[in-house]
Amino acid sequence: MSSIPEFAELLAGATKSAVHLEMRDVYFANPRFHAWTDGERVDWDDRASWWRPYHQTVADAVARGVTVRRARIVSEPVTDYIAWEYFQTRANVEAGEVVRWLPRHQAWDLLLPGTDLWIFDGRLMRVHHFSGDGEWISKELCDDAAIVGQHAAAFEQVWQRAIPHDQYEVK
């Protein structure tokens, strides 16, 4: 595939489901993470201060009947970045995502993809590539039914073991 649509376009085209698998303990740094490490906290009562276009894109998809699930495989004790993601996950949940966490030591016997990914309607996969320090490198699409099916099956194995966000405790 020569041109890779942006995430919002891919999610807008989904009719049933979008699943996201995250497996890194550190992603690229951003100003919101640094503000959090400096002690700033989101005022959850001031939605305009934290609601982003991403959240609206998810909320729109969920309103159309698309189920959006995110599973995160994390090392414990968690990194500062994952602790921040855990804190920020409230925004994802309020947008309509269902989020679960799987401690890495509970995933040792699963055959997992080599990188983070999104799968839309079980038929199209967007793969994310990062450098060792978590910087974004590139993305690619895959619509090969066999490959997407293998990755979708891996996601479902993670999902079955993972702990719902409201029950997971950051360690």
CSV table of C-alpha atoms in Angstrom, one decimal:
chain,number,residue,atom,x,y,z
A,1,MET,CA,0.0,0.0,0.0
A,2,SER,CA,1.6,3.2,-1.1
A,3,SER,CA,-0.3,5.9,1.0
A,4,ILE,CA,-1.0,5.3,4.6
A,5,PRO,CA,-4.1,7.1,5.9
A,6,GLU,CA,-3.9,8.9,9.2
A,7,PHE,CA,-5.4,7.2,12.3
A,8,ALA,CA,-8.5,9.4,12.3
A,9,GLU,CA,-9.3,8.3,8.7
A,10,LEU,CA,-8.8,4.6,9.5
A,11,LEU,CA,-11.0,4.8,12.6
A,12,ALA,CA,-13.6,6.7,10.7
A,13,GLY,CA,-13.7,3.8,8.2
A,14,ALA,CA,-14.1,1.2,10.9
A,15,THR,CA,-17.6,-0.2,11.3
A,16,LYS,CA,-17.3,-2.8,14.1
A,17,SER,CA,-14.0,-2.7,16.0
A,18,ALA,CA,-10.6,-1.1,16.5
A,19,VAL,CA,-8.1,-2.7,18.8
A,20,HIS,CA,-4.7,-1.3,19.9
A,21,LEU,CA,-1.8,-3.3,21.4
A,22,GLU,CA,0.9,-1.4,23.2
A,23,MET,CA,4.0,-3.2,24.4
A,24,ARG,CA,6.6,-0.6,25.1
A,25,ASP,CA,7.5,0.8,28.6
A,26,VAL,CA,8.7,4.1,27.2
A,27,TYR,CA,7.5,6.1,24.3
A,28,PHE,CA,8.8,9.4,23.0
A,29,ALA,CA,8.8,12.2,25.5
A,30,ASN,CA,6.2,14.9,25.2
A,31,PRO,CA,5.4,18.2,27.1
A,32,ARG,CA,2.4,16.7,28.9
A,33,PHE,CA,4.6,13.8,30.3
A,34,HIS,CA,7.2,16.3,31.4
A,35,ALA,CA,4.6,18.5,33.0
A,36,TRP,CA,3.2,15.5,34.9
A,37,THR,CA,6.7,14.5,36.1
A,38,ASP,CA,7.0,18.1,37.4
A,39,GLY,CA,3.9,17.6,39.5
A,40,GLU,CA,1.2,19.1,37.2
A,41,ARG,CA,-2.1,17.2,37.2
A,42,VAL,CA,-5.0,17.3,34.9
A,43,ASP,CA,-8.1,19.1,36.1
A,44,TRP,CA,-10.6,16.4,35.1
A,45,ASP,CA,-13.5,18.8,35.8
A,46,ASP,CA,-12.1,21.1,33.0
A,47,ARG,CA,-12.7,18.9,30.0
A,48,ALA,CA,-11.5,21.5,27.5
A,49,SER,CA,-8.1,21.4,29.1
A,50,TRP,CA,-7.5,17.7,28.3
A,51,TRP,CA,-9.9,16.7,25.6
A,52,ARG,CA,-8.0,16.3,22.4
A,53,PRO,CA,-8.9,15.6,18.7
A,54,TYR,CA,-7.9,12.0,19.3
A,55,HIS,CA,-10.5,11.6,22.1
A,56,GLN,CA,-13.2,13.1,19.9
A,57,THR,CA,-12.3,10.7,17.0
A,58,VAL,CA,-12.7,7.8,19.4
A,59,ALA,CA,-15.9,9.2,20.9
A,60,ASP,CA,-17.3,9.6,17.4
A,61,ALA,CA,-16.5,6.0,16.5
A,62,VAL,CA,-18.0,4.6,19.7
A,63,ALA,CA,-21.1,6.7,19.0
A,64,ARG,CA,-21.3,4.9,15.6
A,65,GLY,CA,-21.2,1.5,17.4
A,66,VAL,CA,-17.5,0.8,17.0
A,67,THR,CA,-15.9,-1.0,19.9
A,68,VAL,CA,-12.5,0.5,20.7
A,69,ARG,CA,-10.2,-1.6,22.9
A,70,ARG,CA,-6.6,-1.0,24.1
A,71,ALA,CA,-4.4,-3.5,25.8
A,72,ARG,CA,-1.1,-2.5,27.3
A,73,ILE,CA,1.6,-5.0,28.2
A,74,VAL,CA,3.8,-3.4,30.9
A,75,SER,CA,6.9,-4.3,33.0
A,76,GLU,CA,6.5,-4.0,36.7
A,77,PRO,CA,7.5,-2.0,38.5
A,78,VAL,CA,6.2,0.4,35.8
A,79,THR,CA,8.3,3.2,34.3
A,80,ASP,CA,7.4,6.8,35.0
A,81,TYR,CA,6.1,7.0,31.5
A,82,ILE,CA,3.7,4.1,32.1
A,83,ALA,CA,2.6,5.6,35.4
A,84,TRP,CA,1.8,8.8,33.5
A,85,GLU,CA,-0.1,6.8,30.8
A,86,TYR,CA,-2.1,5.1,33.6
A,87,PHE,CA,-3.0,8.5,35.0
A,88,GLN,CA,-3.9,9.8,31.5
A,89,THR,CA,-6.0,6.7,30.7
A,90,ARG,CA,-9.0,8.3,32.3
A,91,ALA,CA,-9.3,10.5,29.1
A,92,ASN,CA,-9.3,7.4,26.9
A,93,VAL,CA,-12.0,5.7,29.0
A,94,GLU,CA,-14.1,8.9,29.0
A,95,ALA,CA,-13.8,8.9,25.2
A,96,GLY,CA,-15.2,5.4,25.1
A,97,GLU,CA,-12.2,3.1,25.0
A,98,VAL,CA,-12.1,0.0,27.0
A,99,VAL,CA,-8.5,-0.4,28.4
A,100,ARG,CA,-6.8,-3.3,30.0
A,101,TRP,CA,-3.3,-3.9,31.4
A,102,LEU,CA,-1.2,-7.0,31.3
A,103,PRO,CA,1.9,-7.3,33.5
A,104,ARG,CA,4.7,-8.5,31.2
A,105,HIS,CA,5.6,-11.4,33.6
A,106,GLN,CA,2.1,-12.8,32.9
A,107,ALA,CA,2.6,-12.7,29.2
A,108,TRP,CA,5.8,-14.8,29.0
A,109,ASP,CA,4.1,-17.7,27.3
A,110,LEU,CA,2.2,-15.8,24.7
A,111,LEU,CA,3.4,-15.4,21.1
A,112,LEU,CA,3.3,-11.6,20.6
A,113,PRO,CA,3.8,-9.3,17.7
A,114,GLY,CA,7.1,-7.5,17.5
A,115,THR,CA,5.7,-4.0,17.6
A,116,ASP,CA,2.6,-2.0,18.6
A,117,LEU,CA,-0.3,-2.0,16.3
A,118,TRP,CA,-3.9,-1.1,15.6
A,119,ILE,CA,-6.4,-3.6,13.9
A,120,PHE,CA,-9.5,-2.2,12.3
A,121,ASP,CA,-12.5,-4.5,11.8
A,122,GLY,CA,-10.2,-7.5,12.0
A,123,ARG,CA,-9.1,-6.8,8.4
A,124,LEU,CA,-6.6,-4.0,8.3
A,125,MET,CA,-3.6,-3.5,10.6
A,126,ARG,CA,-1.5,-0.4,11.1
A,127,VAL,CA,1.9,-1.3,12.5
A,128,HIS,CA,3.9,1.3,14.5
A,129,HIS,CA,7.7,1.3,14.5
A,130,PHE,CA,9.7,3.0,17.3
A,131,SER,CA,13.4,3.4,18.0
A,132,GLY,CA,15.0,1.9,21.1
A,133,ASP,CA,14.3,5.1,23.1
A,134,GLY,CA,10.7,5.3,22.1
A,135,GLU,CA,10.9,7.8,19.3
A,136,TRP,CA,8.4,7.4,16.5
A,137,ILE,CA,10.1,6.0,13.3
A,138,SER,CA,7.3,5.0,10.9
A,139,LYS,CA,4.1,3.2,10.3
A,140,GLU,CA,2.8,0.7,7.7
A,141,LEU,CA,-0.4,-1.0,6.8
A,142,CYS,CA,-1.0,-4.6,6.3
A,143,ASP,CA,-4.2,-6.1,4.8
A,144,ASP,CA,-2.9,-9.7,4.4
A,145,ALA,CA,-5.8,-11.7,6.0
A,146,ALA,CA,-3.5,-14.4,7.4
A,147,ILE,CA,-1.1,-11.9,9.0
A,148,VAL,CA,-3.8,-9.7,10.3
A,149,GLY,CA,-5.6,-12.8,11.7
A,150,GLN,CA,-2.5,-13.9,13.5
A,151,HIS,CA,-2.1,-10.5,15.1
A,152,ALA,CA,-5.7,-10.3,16.0
A,153,ALA,CA,-5.5,-13.7,17.7
A,154,ALA,CA,-2.5,-12.5,19.7
A,155,PHE,CA,-4.4,-9.4,20.8
A,156,GLU,CA,-7.3,-11.6,21.9
A,157,GLN,CA,-5.0,-13.8,24.0
A,158,VAL,CA,-3.6,-10.6,25.7
A,159,TRP,CA,-7.1,-9.2,26.2
A,160,GLN,CA,-8.4,-12.4,27.9
A,161,ARG,CA,-5.5,-12.2,30.5
A,162,ALA,CA,-5.3,-8.5,30.9
A,163,ILE,CA,-6.8,-6.6,33.9
A,164,PRO,CA,-9.5,-4.0,33.3
A,165,HIS,CA,-8.2,-0.5,33.9
A,166,ASP,CA,-10.4,0.1,36.9
A,167,GLN,CA,-9.0,-3.0,38.6
A,168,TYR,CA,-5.3,-2.6,37.7
A,169,GLU,CA,-3.0,-1.1,40.3
A,170,VAL,CA,0.2,0.5,39.1
A,171,LYS,CA,3.2,-1.2,40.8
